[in-house]
PDB file of C-alpha atoms and ligand atoms in Angstrom:
ATOM      1  CA  UNK A   1     -21.953  92.425  29.028  1.00  0.00           C
ATOM      2  CA  UNK A   2     -22.185  95.495  31.155  1.00  0.00           C
ATOM      3  CA  UNK A   3     -19.579  95.409  33.960  1.00  0.00           C
ATOM      4  CA  UNK A   4     -20.421  97.573  36.955  1.00  0.00           C
ATOM      5  CA  UNK A   5     -17.707  97.691  39.610  1.00  0.00           C
ATOM      6  CA  UNK A   6     -18.641  99.250  42.951  1.00  0.00           C
ATOM      7  CA  UNK A   7     -16.605  99.763  46.113  1.00  0.00           C
ATOM      8  CA  UNK A   8     -18.631  97.672  48.552  1.00  0.00           C
ATOM      9  CA  UNK A   9     -21.006  94.740  48.722  1.00  0.00           C
ATOM     10  CA  UNK A  10     -23.630  97.110  50.173  1.00  0.00           C
ATOM     11  CA  UNK A  11     -23.452  99.201  47.000  1.00  0.00           C
ATOM     12  CA  UNK A  12     -23.830  96.042  44.900  1.00  0.00           C
ATOM     13  CA  UNK A  13     -27.017  95.161  46.792  1.00  0.00           C
ATOM     14  CA  UNK A  14     -28.369  98.698  46.471  1.00  0.00           C
ATOM     15  CA  UNK A  15     -27.712  98.830  42.712  1.00  0.00           C
ATOM     16  CA  UNK A  16     -29.406  95.459  42.247  1.00  0.00           C
ATOM     17  CA  UNK A  17     -32.407  96.556  44.305  1.00  0.00           C
ATOM     18  CA  UNK A  18     -32.689  99.794  42.309  1.00  0.00           C
ATOM     19  CA  UNK A  19     -32.815  97.862  39.038  1.00  0.00           C
ATOM     20  CA  UNK A  20     -35.525  95.553  40.406  1.00  0.00           C
ATOM     21  CA  UNK A  21     -37.608  98.431  41.786  1.00  0.00           C
ATOM     22  CA  UNK A  22     -37.302 100.511  38.605  1.00  0.00           C
ATOM     23  CA  UNK A  23     -38.648  97.567  36.612  1.00  0.00           C
ATOM     24  CA  UNK A  24     -41.471  96.814  39.062  1.00  0.00           C
ATOM     25  CA  UNK A  25     -42.516 100.482  39.067  1.00  0.00           C
ATOM     26  CA  UNK A  26     -42.464 100.645  35.273  1.00  0.00           C
ATOM     27  CA  UNK A  27     -44.072  97.230  34.796  1.00  0.00           C
ATOM     28  CA  UNK A  28     -46.027  96.189  37.940  1.00  0.00           C
ATOM     29  CA  UNK A  29     -46.814  92.711  36.559  1.00  0.00           C
ATOM     30  CA  UNK A  30     -43.146  91.880  35.952  1.00  0.00           C
ATOM     31  CA  UNK A  31     -41.895  88.314  36.120  1.00  0.00           C
ATOM     32  CA  UNK A  32     -38.761  88.128  38.256  1.00  0.00           C
ATOM     33  CA  UNK A  33     -36.255  85.280  38.402  1.00  0.00           C
ATOM     34  CA  UNK A  34     -34.794  84.963  41.891  1.00  0.00           C
ATOM     35  CA  UNK A  35     -31.757  83.346  43.470  1.00  0.00           C
ATOM     36  CA  UNK A  36     -30.982  82.132  46.977  1.00  0.00           C
ATOM     37  CA  UNK A  37     -27.630  81.932  48.797  1.00  0.00           C
ATOM     38  CA  UNK A  38     -25.724  84.596  50.704  1.00  0.00           C
ATOM     39  CA  UNK A  39     -25.243  87.073  47.873  1.00  0.00           C
ATOM     40  CA  UNK A  40     -28.825  88.265  47.204  1.00  0.00           C
ATOM     41  CA  UNK A  41     -29.772  88.538  50.878  1.00  0.00           C
ATOM     42  CA  UNK A  42     -28.741  92.177  51.191  1.00  0.00           C
ATOM     43  CA  UNK A  43     -30.607  92.951  47.964  1.00  0.00           C
ATOM     44  CA  UNK A  44     -33.752  91.334  49.403  1.00  0.00           C
ATOM     45  CA  UNK A  45     -33.349  93.401  52.596  1.00  0.00           C
ATOM     46  CA  UNK A  46     -33.346  96.505  50.442  1.00  0.00           C
ATOM     47  CA  UNK A  47     -36.412  95.388  48.491  1.00  0.00           C
ATOM     48  CA  UNK A  48     -38.231  94.941  51.805  1.00  0.00           C
ATOM     49  CA  UNK A  49     -37.090  98.379  52.925  1.00  0.00           C
ATOM     50  CA  UNK A  50     -38.163  99.982  49.632  1.00  0.00           C
ATOM     51  CA  UNK A  51     -41.521  98.242  49.899  1.00  0.00           C
ATOM     52  CA  UNK A  52     -42.047  99.480  53.453  1.00  0.00           C
ATOM     53  CA  UNK A  53     -40.730 103.016  53.113  1.00  0.00           C
ATOM     54  CA  UNK A  54     -40.991 103.924  49.403  1.00  0.00           C
ATOM     55  CA  UNK A  55     -44.232 102.125  48.627  1.00  0.00           C
ATOM     56  CA  UNK A  56     -42.781  99.765  46.018  1.00  0.00           C
ATOM     57  CA  UNK A  57     -45.508  97.174  45.478  1.00  0.00           C
ATOM     58  CA  UNK A  58     -45.016  93.557  44.437  1.00  0.00           C
ATOM     59  CA  UNK A  59     -48.725  92.758  44.456  1.00  0.00           C
ATOM     60  CA  UNK A  60     -48.836  91.990  40.718  1.00  0.00           C
ATOM     61  CA  UNK A  61     -45.335  90.533  40.434  1.00  0.00           C
ATOM     62  CA  UNK A  62     -44.709  86.857  39.661  1.00  0.00           C
ATOM     63  CA  UNK A  63     -41.473  85.148  40.688  1.00  0.00           C
ATOM     64  CA  UNK A  64     -39.602  82.017  39.669  1.00  0.00           C
ATOM     65  CA  UNK A  65     -36.653  80.839  41.702  1.00  0.00           C
ATOM     66  CA  UNK A  66     -33.679  79.251  40.031  1.00  0.00           C
ATOM     67  CA  UNK A  67     -33.403  76.089  42.018  1.00  0.00           C
ATOM     68  CA  UNK A  68     -34.407  73.845  44.890  1.00  0.00           C
ATOM     69  CA  UNK A  69     -32.878  70.864  46.631  1.00  0.00           C
ATOM     70  CA  UNK A  70     -34.361  67.450  45.881  1.00  0.00           C
ATOM     71  CA  UNK A  71     -35.683  65.658  48.939  1.00  0.00           C
ATOM     72  CA  UNK A  72     -36.252  68.576  51.304  1.00  0.00           C
ATOM     73  CA  UNK A  73     -39.714  69.432  52.487  1.00  0.00           C
ATOM     74  CA  UNK A  74     -40.723  73.069  51.718  1.00  0.00           C
ATOM     75  CA  UNK A  75     -40.922  73.632  55.493  1.00  0.00           C
ATOM     76  CA  UNK A  76     -37.328  72.483  55.984  1.00  0.00           C
ATOM     77  CA  UNK A  77     -35.243  75.485  57.087  1.00  0.00           C
ATOM     78  CA  UNK A  78     -32.631  74.731  54.383  1.00  0.00           C
ATOM     79  CA  UNK A  79     -35.152  74.421  51.563  1.00  0.00           C
ATOM     80  CA  UNK A  80     -35.108  77.328  49.176  1.00  0.00           C
ATOM     81  CA  UNK A  81     -38.889  77.738  49.577  1.00  0.00           C
ATOM     82  CA  UNK A  82     -38.314  78.349  53.288  1.00  0.00           C
ATOM     83  CA  UNK A  83     -35.394  80.693  52.520  1.00  0.00           C
ATOM     84  CA  UNK A  84     -37.483  82.800  50.159  1.00  0.00           C
ATOM     85  CA  UNK A  85     -40.486  82.954  52.465  1.00  0.00           C
ATOM     86  CA  UNK A  86     -38.360  84.052  55.413  1.00  0.00           C
ATOM     87  CA  UNK A  87     -35.992  86.401  53.601  1.00  0.00           C
ATOM     88  CA  UNK A  88     -38.376  88.085  51.192  1.00  0.00           C
ATOM     89  CA  UNK A  89     -41.908  86.912  50.498  1.00  0.00           C
ATOM     90  CA  UNK A  90     -43.286  87.233  54.044  1.00  0.00           C
ATOM     91  CA  UNK A  91     -42.134  90.854  54.212  1.00  0.00           C
ATOM     92  CA  UNK A  92     -43.567  92.228  50.980  1.00  0.00           C
ATOM     93  CA  UNK A  93     -47.036  92.307  49.450  1.00  0.00           C
ATOM     94  CA  UNK A  94     -46.430  89.573  46.880  1.00  0.00           C
ATOM     95  CA  UNK A  95     -49.222  87.007  46.477  1.00  0.00           C
ATOM     96  CA  UNK A  96     -47.931  83.625  47.702  1.00  0.00           C
ATOM     97  CA  UNK A  97     -49.580  81.906  44.719  1.00  0.00           C
ATOM     98  CA  UNK A  98     -47.470  84.074  42.387  1.00  0.00           C
ATOM     99  CA  UNK A  99     -44.196  82.779  43.854  1.00  0.00           C
ATOM    100  CA  UNK A 100     -42.692  79.675  42.286  1.00  0.00           C
ATOM    101  CA  UNK A 101     -39.852  77.442  43.424  1.00  0.00           C
ATOM    102  CA  UNK A 102     -38.912  74.359  41.371  1.00  0.00           C
ATOM    103  CA  UNK A 103     -40.647  71.368  42.976  1.00  0.00           C
ATOM    104  CA  UNK A 104     -37.987  69.342  44.787  1.00  0.00           C
ATOM    105  CA  UNK A 105     -40.295  66.820  46.389  1.00  0.00           C
ATOM    106  CA  UNK A 106     -42.348  65.338  43.549  1.00  0.00           C
ATOM    107  CA  UNK A 107     -42.910  61.567  43.583  1.00  0.00           C
ATOM    108  CA  UNK A 108     -41.301  61.591  40.166  1.00  0.00           C
ATOM    109  CA  UNK A 109     -38.485  64.165  40.357  1.00  0.00           C
ATOM    110  CA  UNK A 110     -37.958  63.881  36.592  1.00  0.00           C
ATOM    111  CA  UNK A 111     -41.331  65.578  36.046  1.00  0.00           C
ATOM    112  CA  UNK A 112     -40.155  68.709  37.864  1.00  0.00           C
ATOM    113  CA  UNK A 113     -38.230  70.231  34.964  1.00  0.00           C
ATOM    114  CA  UNK A 114     -40.874  70.125  32.215  1.00  0.00           C
ATOM    115  CA  UNK A 115     -43.553  71.244  34.696  1.00  0.00           C
ATOM    116  CA  UNK A 116     -41.511  74.281  35.754  1.00  0.00           C
ATOM    117  CA  UNK A 117     -40.636  75.200  32.175  1.00  0.00           C
ATOM    118  CA  UNK A 118     -44.357  75.175  31.350  1.00  0.00           C
ATOM    119  CA  UNK A 119     -45.132  77.492  34.262  1.00  0.00           C
ATOM    120  CA  UNK A 120     -42.442  79.954  33.175  1.00  0.00           C
ATOM    121  CA  UNK A 121     -43.749  79.870  29.623  1.00  0.00           C
ATOM    122  CA  UNK A 122     -47.338  80.409  30.741  1.00  0.00           C
ATOM    123  CA  UNK A 123     -46.246  83.436  32.778  1.00  0.00           C
ATOM    124  CA  UNK A 124     -44.812  84.961  29.587  1.00  0.00           C
ATOM    125  CA  UNK A 125     -41.118  84.361  30.400  1.00  0.00           C
ATOM    126  CA  UNK A 126     -38.796  86.058  32.852  1.00  0.00           C
ATOM    127  CA  UNK A 127     -38.330  89.817  32.539  1.00  0.00           C
ATOM    128  CA  UNK A 128     -35.424  90.152  34.957  1.00  0.00           C
ATOM    129  CA  UNK A 129     -33.321  87.319  36.332  1.00  0.00           C
ATOM    130  CA  UNK A 130     -31.182  87.849  39.436  1.00  0.00           C
ATOM    131  CA  UNK A 131     -28.142  85.572  39.625  1.00  0.00           C
ATOM    132  CA  UNK A 132     -25.348  84.830  42.059  1.00  0.00           C
ATOM    133  CA  UNK A 133     -22.322  82.813  40.965  1.00  0.00           C
ATOM    134  CA  UNK A 134     -20.624  79.802  42.529  1.00  0.00           C
ATOM    135  CA  UNK A 135     -16.875  79.871  43.121  1.00  0.00           C
ATOM    136  CA  UNK A 136     -16.744  77.176  40.414  1.00  0.00           C
ATOM    137  CA  UNK A 137     -18.622  79.358  37.907  1.00  0.00           C
ATOM    138  CA  UNK A 138     -22.045  77.757  38.346  1.00  0.00           C
ATOM    139  CA  UNK A 139     -25.264  79.719  37.929  1.00  0.00           C
ATOM    140  CA  UNK A 140     -28.377  78.224  39.433  1.00  0.00           C
ATOM    141  CA  UNK A 141     -27.109  74.732  40.140  1.00  0.00           C
ATOM    142  CA  UNK A 142     -25.697  74.345  36.647  1.00  0.00           C
ATOM    143  CA  UNK A 143     -22.378  72.887  37.647  1.00  0.00           C
ATOM    144  CA  UNK A 144     -19.262  72.923  35.436  1.00  0.00           C
ATOM    145  CA  UNK A 145     -19.779  70.769  32.310  1.00  0.00           C
ATOM    146  CA  UNK A 146     -23.547  71.441  32.341  1.00  0.00           C
ATOM    147  CA  UNK A 147     -24.835  71.759  28.806  1.00  0.00           C
ATOM    148  CA  UNK A 148     -25.067  75.392  27.772  1.00  0.00           C
ATOM    149  CA  UNK A 149     -28.330  74.355  26.066  1.00  0.00           C
ATOM    150  CA  UNK A 150     -29.802  72.782  29.219  1.00  0.00           C
ATOM    151  CA  UNK A 151     -33.354  73.310  30.445  1.00  0.00           C
ATOM    152  CA  UNK A 152     -34.807  72.900  33.959  1.00  0.00           C
ATOM    153  CA  UNK A 153     -33.856  69.451  35.234  1.00  0.00           C
ATOM    154  CA  UNK A 154     -32.288  67.437  38.045  1.00  0.00           C
ATOM    155  CA  UNK A 155     -28.571  68.116  38.560  1.00  0.00           C
ATOM    156  CA  UNK A 156     -26.081  66.288  40.753  1.00  0.00           C
ATOM    157  CA  UNK A 157     -24.094  68.814  42.762  1.00  0.00           C
ATOM    158  CA  UNK A 158     -20.300  68.812  42.712  1.00  0.00           C
ATOM    159  CA  UNK A 159     -18.279  68.112  45.842  1.00  0.00           C
ATOM    160  CA  UNK A 160     -17.191  71.779  45.782  1.00  0.00           C
ATOM    161  CA  UNK A 161     -20.796  73.028  45.893  1.00  0.00           C
ATOM    162  CA  UNK A 162     -21.771  70.475  48.547  1.00  0.00           C
ATOM    163  CA  UNK A 163     -18.786  71.592  50.651  1.00  0.00           C
ATOM    164  CA  UNK A 164     -19.494  75.314  50.041  1.00  0.00           C
ATOM    165  CA  UNK A 165     -23.117  74.842  51.155  1.00  0.00           C
ATOM    166  CA  UNK A 166     -22.379  72.534  54.087  1.00  0.00           C
ATOM    167  CA  UNK A 167     -22.160  75.659  56.273  1.00  0.00           C
ATOM    168  CA  UNK A 168     -25.964  75.828  56.156  1.00  0.00           C
ATOM    169  CA  UNK A 169     -26.489  72.264  57.460  1.00  0.00           C
ATOM    170  CA  UNK A 170     -25.862  70.835  60.918  1.00  0.00           C
ATOM    171  CA  UNK A 171     -23.073  68.255  61.066  1.00  0.00           C
ATOM    172  CA  UNK A 172     -25.293  65.148  61.244  1.00  0.00           C
ATOM    173  CA  UNK A 173     -28.050  66.558  59.069  1.00  0.00           C
ATOM    174  CA  UNK A 174     -28.967  65.090  55.644  1.00  0.00           C
ATOM    175  CA  UNK A 175     -27.535  67.442  53.000  1.00  0.00           C
ATOM    176  CA  UNK A 176     -29.059  66.908  49.558  1.00  0.00           C
ATOM    177  CA  UNK A 177     -26.700  66.301  46.663  1.00  0.00           C
ATOM    178  CA  UNK A 178     -29.372  66.600  43.972  1.00  0.00           C
ATOM    179  CA  UNK A 179     -31.208  69.750  42.952  1.00  0.00           C
ATOM    180  CA  UNK A 180     -33.807  70.855  40.409  1.00  0.00           C
ATOM    181  CA  UNK A 181     -32.370  73.840  38.594  1.00  0.00           C
ATOM    182  CA  UNK A 182     -33.353  76.056  35.710  1.00  0.00           C
ATOM    183  CA  UNK A 183     -31.040  75.207  32.831  1.00  0.00           C
ATOM    184  CA  UNK A 184     -28.582  77.547  31.181  1.00  0.00           C
ATOM    185  CA  UNK A 185     -30.865  77.891  28.152  1.00  0.00           C
ATOM    186  CA  UNK A 186     -33.791  78.671  30.475  1.00  0.00           C
ATOM    187  CA  UNK A 187     -31.770  81.423  32.164  1.00  0.00           C
ATOM    188  CA  UNK A 188     -30.591  82.756  28.806  1.00  0.00           C
ATOM    189  CA  UNK A 189     -34.193  83.358  27.723  1.00  0.00           C
ATOM    190  CA  UNK A 190     -34.651  85.995  30.452  1.00  0.00           C
ATOM    191  CA  UNK A 191     -35.029  89.418  28.894  1.00  0.00           C
ATOM    192  CA  UNK A 192     -32.554  90.988  31.286  1.00  0.00           C
ATOM    193  CA  UNK A 193     -30.060  89.440  33.716  1.00  0.00           C
ATOM    194  CA  UNK A 194     -28.169  90.923  36.644  1.00  0.00           C
ATOM    195  CA  UNK A 195     -25.444  88.810  38.193  1.00  0.00           C
ATOM    196  CA  UNK A 196     -24.248  89.950  41.613  1.00  0.00           C
ATOM    197  CA  UNK A 197     -20.856  88.869  42.932  1.00  0.00           C
ATOM    198  CA  UNK A 198     -19.048  90.016  46.038  1.00  0.00           C
ATOM    199  CA  UNK A 199     -15.848  88.976  47.790  1.00  0.00           C
ATOM    200  CA  UNK A 200     -12.480  87.513  46.809  1.00  0.00           C
ATOM    201  CA  UNK A 201     -13.778  83.951  46.624  1.00  0.00           C
ATOM    202  CA  UNK A 202     -15.714  84.873  43.481  1.00  0.00           C
ATOM    203  CA  UNK A 203     -12.886  86.725  41.714  1.00  0.00           C
ATOM    204  CA  UNK A 204     -11.661  83.790  39.650  1.00  0.00           C
ATOM    205  CA  UNK A 205     -15.141  82.713  38.539  1.00  0.00           C
ATOM    206  CA  UNK A 206     -15.983  86.316  37.615  1.00  0.00           C
ATOM    207  CA  UNK A 207     -12.803  86.722  35.545  1.00  0.00           C
ATOM    208  CA  UNK A 208     -13.502  83.452  33.699  1.00  0.00           C
ATOM    209  CA  UNK A 209     -17.108  84.461  33.109  1.00  0.00           C
ATOM    210  CA  UNK A 210     -16.300  87.865  31.664  1.00  0.00           C
ATOM    211  CA  UNK A 211     -12.909  87.439  30.032  1.00  0.00           C
ATOM    212  CA  UNK A 212     -12.510  83.688  29.553  1.00  0.00           C
ATOM    213  CA  UNK A 213     -13.786  81.551  26.687  1.00  0.00           C
ATOM    214  CA  UNK A 214     -17.447  80.550  26.540  1.00  0.00           C
ATOM    215  CA  UNK A 215     -17.289  76.995  27.806  1.00  0.00           C
ATOM    216  CA  UNK A 216     -19.266  74.505  29.859  1.00  0.00           C
ATOM    217  CA  UNK A 217     -16.465  74.325  32.436  1.00  0.00           C
ATOM    218  CA  UNK A 218     -17.533  77.824  33.478  1.00  0.00           C
ATOM    219  CA  UNK A 219     -21.323  77.753  32.943  1.00  0.00           C
ATOM    220  CA  UNK A 220     -21.694  81.475  33.723  1.00  0.00           C
ATOM    221  CA  UNK A 221     -19.538  82.244  30.663  1.00  0.00           C
ATOM    222  CA  UNK A 222     -22.642  81.485  28.546  1.00  0.00           C
ATOM    223  CA  UNK A 223     -23.837  84.938  29.623  1.00  0.00           C
ATOM    224  CA  UNK A 224     -21.378  86.409  27.112  1.00  0.00           C
ATOM    225  CA  UNK A 225     -24.038  85.467  24.558  1.00  0.00           C
ATOM    226  CA  UNK A 226     -26.829  87.195  26.449  1.00  0.00           C
ATOM    227  CA  UNK A 227     -27.735  90.585  24.938  1.00  0.00           C
ATOM    228  CA  UNK A 228     -28.648  92.317  28.199  1.00  0.00           C
ATOM    229  CA  UNK A 229     -26.607  91.124  31.172  1.00  0.00           C
ATOM    230  CA  UNK A 230     -25.118  93.351  33.868  1.00  0.00           C
ATOM    231  CA  UNK A 231     -22.405  91.987  36.149  1.00  0.00           C
ATOM    232  CA  UNK A 232     -22.615  93.993  39.387  1.00  0.00           C
ATOM    233  CA  UNK A 233     -19.395  93.438  41.308  1.00  0.00           C
ATOM    234  CA  UNK A 234     -17.584  94.754  44.332  1.00  0.00           C
ATOM    235  CA  UNK A 235     -13.877  95.512  43.974  1.00  0.00           C
ATOM    236  CA  UNK A 236     -12.882  92.176  45.540  1.00  0.00           C
ATOM    237  CA  UNK A 237     -14.969  90.115  43.107  1.00  0.00           C
ATOM    238  CA  UNK A 238     -13.662  92.247  40.205  1.00  0.00           C
ATOM    239  CA  UNK A 239     -10.038  92.040  41.339  1.00  0.00           C
ATOM    240  CA  UNK A 240      -8.872  89.528  38.700  1.00  0.00           C
ATOM    241  CA  UNK A 241     -10.436  91.303  35.726  1.00  0.00           C
ATOM    242  CA  UNK A 242      -7.883  92.639  33.267  1.00  0.00           C
ATOM    243  CA  UNK A 243      -9.894  95.321  31.497  1.00  0.00           C
ATOM    244  CA  UNK A 244     -11.428  97.293  34.374  1.00  0.00           C
ATOM    245  CA  UNK A 245     -10.336 100.665  32.990  1.00  0.00           C
ATOM    246  CA  UNK A 246     -12.246  99.946  29.791  1.00  0.00           C
ATOM    247  CA  UNK A 247     -15.365  98.794  31.690  1.00  0.00           C
ATOM    248  CA  UNK A 248     -15.379 102.061  33.653  1.00  0.00           C
ATOM    249  CA  UNK A 249     -14.916 104.082  30.469  1.00  0.00           C
ATOM    250  CA  UNK A 250     -17.851 102.240  28.849  1.00  0.00           C
ATOM    251  CA  UNK A 251     -20.080 102.941  31.858  1.00  0.00           C
ATOM    252  CA  UNK A 252     -19.259 106.656  31.861  1.00  0.00           C
ATOM    253  CA  UNK A 253     -20.112 106.936  28.190  1.00  0.00           C
ATOM    254  CA  UNK A 254     -23.299 104.937  28.718  1.00  0.00           C
ATOM    255  CA  UNK A 255     -24.331 107.178  31.642  1.00  0.00           C
ATOM    256  CA  UNK A 256     -23.936 110.220  29.381  1.00  0.00           C
ATOM    257  CA  UNK A 257     -26.138 108.614  26.710  1.00  0.00           C
ATOM    258  CA  UNK A 258     -28.765 107.542  29.260  1.00  0.00           C
ATOM    259  CA  UNK A 259     -28.830 111.076  30.690  1.00  0.00           C
ATOM    260  CA  UNK A 260     -29.492 112.495  27.220  1.00  0.00           C
ATOM    261  CA  UNK A 261     -31.777 109.903  25.691  1.00  0.00           C
ATOM    262  CA  UNK A 262     -33.100 107.761  28.593  1.00  0.00           C
ATOM    263  CA  UNK A 263     -32.445 104.115  29.399  1.00  0.00           C
ATOM    264  CA  UNK A 264     -33.889 101.875  26.659  1.00  0.00           C
ATOM    265  CA  UNK A 265     -33.935  98.810  28.982  1.00  0.00           C
TER     266      UNK A 265
HETATM  267  C1  F6R B 301     -28.807  79.747  44.415  1.00  0.00           C
HETATM  268  C2  F6R B 301     -27.999  79.766  43.215  1.00  0.00           C
HETATM  269  C3  F6R B 301     -26.516  79.586  43.278  1.00  0.00           C
HETATM  270  C4  F6R B 301     -25.844  80.678  44.099  1.00  0.00           C
HETATM  271  C5  F6R B 301     -24.345  80.465  44.149  1.00  0.00           C
HETATM  272  C6  F6R B 301     -23.662  81.499  45.011  1.00  0.00           C
HETATM  273  O1  F6R B 301     -30.170  79.910  44.092  1.00  0.00           O
HETATM  274  O2  F6R B 301     -28.541  79.906  42.178  1.00  0.00           O
HETATM  275  O3  F6R B 301     -26.008  79.607  41.971  1.00  0.00           O
HETATM  276  O4  F6R B 301     -26.146  81.920  43.541  1.00  0.00           O
HETATM  277  O5  F6R B 301     -24.063  79.200  44.646  1.00  0.00           O
HETATM  278  O6  F6R B 301     -24.047  81.316  46.332  1.00  0.00           O
HETATM  279  P1  F6R B 301     -23.662  82.379  47.441  1.00  0.00           P
HETATM  280  O7  F6R B 301     -24.380  83.628  47.102  1.00  0.00           O
HETATM  281  O8  F6R B 301     -24.152  81.771  48.725  1.00  0.00           O
HETATM  282  O9  F6R B 301     -22.185  82.533  47.385  1.00  0.00           O
END
């Protein structure tokens, strides 16, 4: 794992956006895996800005989001389809038909997983997956004890996640407790992964992900097995890591190599 520790959450968003834009410039028909939630919002703002001012084009890009609530209409303001349209897709030149969100409103919700897996496969797999992390170590909606070999499927959310996300729902509003989520194995097939984490609330999950054992109680720890994952953290989210001096040393050495020989990624 590459551990990048930056001073501020704004720098985390900028670094993430740079990685996305570099890929899209190099490979205009890239397949991106996207996340929702608070963390990637600033990154999406920067993608919009880079599209508008630096001419970064998403016209040949395909996207697959990690997850969607079961039982919410795509027009519902808390659905992840609505979130993505409002916070990214409507502001860039991506083709709506190239954007994919797991279907959360199928008559048979159990069909959602295999159908989504097929679509990802047909698109040639995900080139770059953007992840946030739950305070309980989840990625996508793969809650603690999710199988590390899981594929896209229906997951029941934990009370912690339901409580964490209740801030987005009005008090009397129906808040879904089921979601369709890419599985851990689905995420692990992405060629490159960047996980963004900011703020103290994520510090424990980040430390367990990077320095704890690989175990289903912290689903993000599976990323230790991924050959090309970058954890992009602000100082608060990195505050419980024990080996920060080493991570900085590694990055310096890597920067020197990249300067001399180019970035192979
Ligand atoms: C959302 C997702 C979740 C979030 C996580 C963190 O698509 O995949 O795993 O990334 O719950 O959410 P925030 O960023 O709101 O703290």
